[in-house]
PDB file of C-alpha atoms in Angstrom:
ATOM      1  CA  MET A   1       0.700   1.099 -48.247  1.00 59.00           C
ATOM      2  CA  HIS A   2      -2.163   3.273 -49.500  1.00 52.00           C
ATOM      3  CA  ARG A   3      -2.739   1.773 -52.998  1.00 62.00           C
ATOM      4  CA  ASP A   4      -4.938   4.633 -54.273  1.00 73.00           C
ATOM      5  CA  VAL A   5      -2.781   7.775 -54.282  1.00 72.00           C
ATOM      6  CA  LYS A   6      -4.421  10.258 -56.658  1.00 78.00           C
ATOM      7  CA  PRO A   7      -5.248  13.983 -56.644  1.00 78.00           C
ATOM      8  CA  MET A   8      -8.742  13.379 -55.270  1.00 82.00           C
ATOM      9  CA  ASN A   9      -7.235  11.658 -52.208  1.00 80.00           C
ATOM     10  CA  LEU A  10      -4.808  14.477 -51.409  1.00 77.00           C
ATOM     11  CA  MET A  11      -5.900  17.482 -49.384  1.00 80.00           C
ATOM     12  CA  LEU A  12      -3.815  20.588 -48.829  1.00 78.00           C
ATOM     13  CA  CYS A  13      -4.620  22.368 -45.584  1.00 79.00           C
ATOM     14  CA  VAL A  14      -3.410  24.536 -42.732  1.00 80.00           C
ATOM     15  CA  GLN A  15      -2.747  22.570 -39.558  1.00 81.00           C
ATOM     16  CA  GLY A  16      -1.356  23.855 -36.283  1.00 87.00           C
ATOM     17  CA  GLY A  17      -0.426  27.153 -37.913  1.00 82.00           C
ATOM     18  CA  ARG A  18       1.604  25.390 -40.633  1.00 81.00           C
ATOM     19  CA  HIS A  19       0.570  25.984 -44.223  1.00 79.00           C
ATOM     20  CA  ASP A  20       0.532  23.465 -47.068  1.00 75.00           C
ATOM     21  CA  VAL A  21       0.203  20.360 -44.943  1.00 75.00           C
ATOM     22  CA  VAL A  22      -0.660  17.495 -47.294  1.00 77.00           C
ATOM     23  CA  LYS A  23      -3.130  14.957 -45.954  1.00 80.00           C
ATOM     24  CA  LEU A  24      -3.664  11.619 -47.641  1.00 76.00           C
ATOM     25  CA  LEU A  25      -7.344  10.606 -47.546  1.00 79.00           C
ATOM     26  CA  ASP A  26      -9.439   7.508 -48.309  1.00 68.00           C
ATOM     27  CA  PHE A  27      -7.857   4.475 -46.721  1.00 58.00           C
ATOM     28  CA  GLY A  28     -10.285   1.963 -48.233  1.00 57.00           C
ATOM     29  CA  LEU A  29      -7.533   0.114 -50.142  1.00 51.00           C
ATOM     30  CA  VAL A  30      -4.801   0.283 -47.489  1.00 50.00           C
ATOM     31  CA  LYS A  31      -2.486  -2.676 -47.014  1.00 55.00           C
ATOM     32  CA  GLU A  32      -0.241  -2.899 -43.955  1.00 54.00           C
ATOM     33  CA  ILE A  33       3.284  -4.056 -44.740  1.00 53.00           C
ATOM     34  CA  GLY A  34       6.140  -5.069 -42.465  1.00 58.00           C
ATOM     35  CA  GLY A  35       6.017  -6.138 -38.848  1.00 52.00           C
ATOM     36  CA  GLY A  36       5.879  -9.831 -39.689  1.00 52.00           C
ATOM     37  CA  HIS A  37       2.232  -9.883 -40.711  1.00 48.00           C
ATOM     38  CA  GLU A  38       0.253  -8.328 -43.489  1.00 49.00           C
ATOM     39  CA  GLU A  39      -3.298  -7.145 -43.119  1.00 49.00           C
ATOM     40  CA  GLN A  40      -5.380  -5.707 -45.876  1.00 49.00           C
ATOM     41  CA  LEU A  41      -8.879  -4.521 -46.444  1.00 46.00           C
ATOM     42  CA  THR A  42      -9.098  -5.746 -50.038  1.00 48.00           C
ATOM     43  CA  GLN A  43      -8.117  -8.919 -51.851  1.00 50.00           C
ATOM     44  CA  PRO A  44      -4.644  -8.620 -53.402  1.00 49.00           C
ATOM     45  CA  THR A  45      -5.631 -10.342 -56.651  1.00 51.00           C
ATOM     46  CA  LYS A  46      -8.515  -7.987 -57.435  1.00 58.00           C
ATOM     47  CA  ILE A  47      -7.839  -4.861 -59.468  1.00 61.00           C
ATOM     48  CA  SER A  48      -8.861  -1.950 -57.301  1.00 60.00           C
ATOM     49  CA  GLY A  49      -7.854   1.667 -57.439  1.00 68.00           C
ATOM     50  CA  THR A  50      -7.938   4.340 -60.106  1.00 83.00           C
ATOM     51  CA  LEU A  51      -6.515   3.164 -63.434  1.00 90.00           C
ATOM     52  CA  LEU A  52      -4.752   6.439 -64.307  1.00 92.00           C
ATOM     53  CA  TYR A  53      -2.679   6.102 -61.118  1.00 91.00           C
ATOM     54  CA  LEU A  54      -2.338   2.297 -60.997  1.00 93.00           C
ATOM     55  CA  ALA A  55       1.202   0.865 -60.964  1.00 94.00           C
ATOM     56  CA  PRO A  56       1.996  -1.939 -63.450  1.00 95.00           C
ATOM     57  CA  GLU A  57       2.799  -4.464 -60.707  1.00 94.00           C
ATOM     58  CA  ARG A  58      -0.762  -4.142 -59.422  1.00 90.00           C
ATOM     59  CA  LEU A  59      -1.712  -5.906 -62.677  1.00 90.00           C
ATOM     60  CA  ARG A  60       1.333  -8.150 -63.223  1.00 91.00           C
ATOM     61  CA  ALA A  61       2.034  -9.375 -59.697  1.00 88.00           C
ATOM     62  CA  PRO A  62      -0.440  -7.986 -57.158  1.00 83.00           C
ATOM     63  CA  ASP A  63       1.201  -9.935 -54.342  1.00 82.00           C
ATOM     64  CA  ARG A  64       4.522  -8.145 -55.018  1.00 84.00           C
ATOM     65  CA  VAL A  65       3.629  -4.593 -54.068  1.00 85.00           C
ATOM     66  CA  ASP A  66       5.471  -2.302 -51.670  1.00 90.00           C
ATOM     67  CA  ALA A  67       6.141   1.398 -51.064  1.00 90.00           C
ATOM     68  CA  ARG A  68       7.377   1.765 -54.650  1.00 95.00           C
ATOM     69  CA  THR A  69       3.840   0.987 -55.818  1.00 94.00           C
ATOM     70  CA  ASP A  70       2.635   4.183 -54.139  1.00 92.00           C
ATOM     71  CA  ILE A  71       5.720   5.995 -55.527  1.00 96.00           C
ATOM     72  CA  TYR A  72       4.438   5.191 -59.035  1.00 95.00           C
ATOM     73  CA  SER A  73       1.077   6.756 -58.168  1.00 93.00           C
ATOM     74  CA  LEU A  74       2.850   9.763 -56.662  1.00 93.00           C
ATOM     75  CA  GLY A  75       4.732  10.142 -59.960  1.00 96.00           C
ATOM     76  CA  ALA A  76       1.422  10.086 -61.842  1.00 95.00           C
ATOM     77  CA  VAL A  77       0.083  12.812 -59.523  1.00 93.00           C
ATOM     78  CA  ALA A  78       3.260  14.877 -60.014  1.00 93.00           C
ATOM     79  CA  PHE A  79       2.980  14.502 -63.798  1.00 95.00           C
ATOM     80  CA  TYR A  80      -0.608  15.756 -63.655  1.00 91.00           C
ATOM     81  CA  LEU A  81       0.291  18.687 -61.388  1.00 88.00           C
ATOM     82  CA  LEU A  82       3.185  19.734 -63.645  1.00 91.00           C
ATOM     83  CA  THR A  83       1.375  19.402 -66.974  1.00 92.00           C
ATOM     84  CA  GLY A  84      -2.371  19.479 -66.335  1.00 90.00           C
ATOM     85  CA  LYS A  85      -2.515  16.196 -68.270  1.00 92.00           C
ATOM     86  CA  HIS A  86      -2.470  12.526 -67.311  1.00 92.00           C
ATOM     87  CA  HIS A  87       0.682  10.570 -68.126  1.00 94.00           C
ATOM     88  CA  LEU A  88      -1.483   7.978 -69.905  1.00 93.00           C
ATOM     89  CA  SER A  89      -4.470   8.933 -71.975  1.00 84.00           C
ATOM     90  CA  GLY A  90      -7.582   7.987 -73.818  1.00 75.00           C
ATOM     91  CA  GLY A  91      -9.342   4.938 -75.065  1.00 85.00           C
ATOM     92  CA  THR A  92     -11.212   2.230 -73.256  1.00 92.00           C
ATOM     93  CA  ASP A  93     -10.291   0.734 -69.896  1.00 90.00           C
ATOM     94  CA  ALA A  94      -8.696  -2.159 -71.820  1.00 92.00           C
ATOM     95  CA  ASP A  95      -6.561   0.336 -73.779  1.00 94.00           C
ATOM     96  CA  LEU A  96      -5.553   2.017 -70.541  1.00 93.00           C
ATOM     97  CA  LEU A  97      -4.626  -1.321 -68.932  1.00 93.00           C
ATOM     98  CA  ASP A  98      -2.421  -2.070 -71.949  1.00 94.00           C
ATOM     99  CA  ARG A  99      -0.726   1.346 -71.662  1.00 94.00           C
ATOM    100  CA  ILE A 100      -0.118   0.826 -67.935  1.00 93.00           C
ATOM    101  CA  LEU A 101       1.793  -2.349 -68.765  1.00 95.00           C
ATOM    102  CA  ARG A 102       3.573  -1.307 -71.976  1.00 94.00           C
ATOM    103  CA  GLN A 103       3.798   2.442 -72.608  1.00 94.00           C
ATOM    104  CA  GLU A 104       7.095   3.915 -71.411  1.00 92.00           C
ATOM    105  CA  PRO A 105       6.759   7.115 -69.400  1.00 91.00           C
ATOM    106  CA  VAL A 106       7.224  10.416 -71.197  1.00 92.00           C
ATOM    107  CA  ALA A 107       9.034  13.276 -69.494  1.00 95.00           C
ATOM    108  CA  PRO A 108       6.546  15.870 -68.193  1.00 96.00           C
ATOM    109  CA  SER A 109       8.469  18.580 -70.073  1.00 97.00           C
ATOM    110  CA  LYS A 110       7.386  16.927 -73.349  1.00 96.00           C
ATOM    111  CA  ARG A 111       3.711  17.524 -72.483  1.00 94.00           C
ATOM    112  CA  THR A 112       3.785  21.183 -71.408  1.00 93.00           C
ATOM    113  CA  ASP A 113       5.170  24.540 -72.486  1.00 91.00           C
ATOM    114  CA  GLN A 114       6.042  25.380 -68.881  1.00 89.00           C
ATOM    115  CA  PRO A 115       9.717  25.048 -67.905  1.00 91.00           C
ATOM    116  CA  ILE A 116      10.473  22.018 -65.741  1.00 93.00           C
ATOM    117  CA  PRO A 117      13.939  21.544 -64.229  1.00 94.00           C
ATOM    118  CA  PRO A 118      15.652  18.514 -65.818  1.00 96.00           C
ATOM    119  CA  GLU A 119      16.177  16.901 -62.394  1.00 96.00           C
ATOM    120  CA  LEU A 120      12.452  17.125 -61.635  1.00 96.00           C
ATOM    121  CA  ASP A 121      11.643  15.801 -65.099  1.00 97.00           C
ATOM    122  CA  GLU A 122      13.899  12.796 -64.465  1.00 97.00           C
ATOM    123  CA  LEU A 123      12.505  12.215 -60.957  1.00 98.00           C
ATOM    124  CA  VAL A 124       8.928  12.036 -62.270  1.00 98.00           C
ATOM    125  CA  ARG A 125      10.028   9.686 -65.064  1.00 97.00           C
ATOM    126  CA  ALA A 126      11.820   7.490 -62.509  1.00 98.00           C
ATOM    127  CA  CYS A 127       8.709   7.389 -60.311  1.00 98.00           C
ATOM    128  CA  LEU A 128       6.708   6.268 -63.365  1.00 98.00           C
ATOM    129  CA  SER A 129       9.130   3.515 -64.343  1.00 97.00           C
ATOM    130  CA  LYS A 130       7.436   0.253 -65.306  1.00 96.00           C
ATOM    131  CA  GLU A 131      10.027  -1.601 -63.199  1.00 95.00           C
ATOM    132  CA  MET A 132       9.755  -1.214 -59.430  1.00 96.00           C
ATOM    133  CA  ASP A 133      13.529  -1.505 -58.972  1.00 96.00           C
ATOM    134  CA  GLU A 134      14.069   1.596 -61.126  1.00 97.00           C
ATOM    135  CA  ARG A 135      11.841   3.791 -58.924  1.00 97.00           C
ATOM    136  CA  PRO A 136      12.916   5.666 -55.800  1.00 98.00           C
ATOM    137  CA  ALA A 137      12.724   3.260 -52.854  1.00 96.00           C
ATOM    138  CA  ASP A 138      10.438   5.427 -50.727  1.00 95.00           C
ATOM    139  CA  THR A 139       9.207   8.962 -50.109  1.00 92.00           C
ATOM    140  CA  ALA A 140      12.437   9.829 -48.262  1.00 96.00           C
ATOM    141  CA  ALA A 141      14.362   9.126 -51.483  1.00 97.00           C
ATOM    142  CA  VAL A 142      11.906  11.293 -53.453  1.00 96.00           C
ATOM    143  CA  LEU A 143      12.298  14.145 -50.948  1.00 92.00           C
ATOM    144  CA  ALA A 144      16.099  13.865 -51.084  1.00 95.00           C
ATOM    145  CA  VAL A 145      16.028  14.404 -54.853  1.00 95.00           C
ATOM    146  CA  LEU A 146      13.554  17.283 -54.551  1.00 92.00           C
ATOM    147  CA  ASP A 147      15.725  18.936 -51.888  1.00 90.00           C
ATOM    148  CA  SER A 148      18.779  18.633 -54.151  1.00 93.00           C
ATOM    149  CA  ILE A 149      17.213  20.479 -57.106  1.00 91.00           C
ATOM    150  CA  LYS A 150      18.850  23.902 -56.941  1.00 86.00           C
ATOM    151  CA  SER A 151      16.844  25.461 -59.767  1.00 83.00           C
ATOM    152  CA  LEU A 152      13.537  25.113 -57.906  1.00 79.00           C
ATOM    153  CA  GLU A 153      12.519  28.302 -56.176  1.00 79.00           C
ATOM    154  CA  PRO A 154      12.051  27.417 -52.501  1.00 79.00           C
ATOM    155  CA  TRP A 155       8.468  27.326 -51.281  1.00 79.00           C
ATOM    156  CA  THR A 156       8.749  28.932 -47.872  1.00 85.00           C
ATOM    157  CA  GLU A 157       6.280  29.143 -45.021  1.00 85.00           C
ATOM    158  CA  GLU A 158       5.966  32.882 -45.756  1.00 88.00           C
ATOM    159  CA  ARG A 159       5.075  32.281 -49.420  1.00 85.00           C
ATOM    160  CA  ALA A 160       2.593  29.580 -48.415  1.00 84.00           C
ATOM    161  CA  ALA A 161       0.949  31.828 -45.795  1.00 87.00           C
ATOM    162  CA  SER A 162       0.669  34.624 -48.370  1.00 87.00           C
ATOM    163  CA  TRP A 163      -0.953  32.272 -50.877  1.00 79.00           C
ATOM    164  CA  TRP A 164      -3.445  31.009 -48.285  1.00 80.00           C
ATOM    165  CA  ARG A 165      -4.388  34.583 -47.260  1.00 83.00           C
ATOM    166  CA  ALA A 166      -4.996  35.527 -50.896  1.00 83.00           C
ATOM    167  CA  HIS A 167      -7.066  32.440 -51.740  1.00 75.00           C
ATOM    168  CA  ARG A 168      -9.054  31.669 -48.627  1.00 74.00           C
ATOM    169  CA  GLY A 169     -12.752  32.225 -49.179  1.00 59.00           C
TER     170      GLY A 169
END
């Protein structure tokens, strides 16, 4: 488990001739799960990570985190990418901590004028659910929903290569 998924820790690159390879960076808060033992680099009861991407269970029950904790953060990243705004906003850190625990997620389509397919809107809301059990179980479940959205224009290798050629400095 990464425990600090946020835009600053995601890098888009070309690797092995493939475009748009996403690399997850900064493993300072990683926690290994499964395999009968758990190792971590940080103490589970300390609040660490970036508040705007922090899942509620990291505050409520830090010993009860799993892949769905990173799914929440992925939902926060998706919300930001779709709207240009954070799903939670403003105030002091204490205000933000309160919103993490209590404020229900808003659909990204409510925070932008850009069209967002309803299925994508619902997926992001599900990822941002306050309850772990209401989120997709893992990234495979997220990808399955994304693959099923027919109204999304496919992002092909050709389109990606064209974008990289146009924007490489």
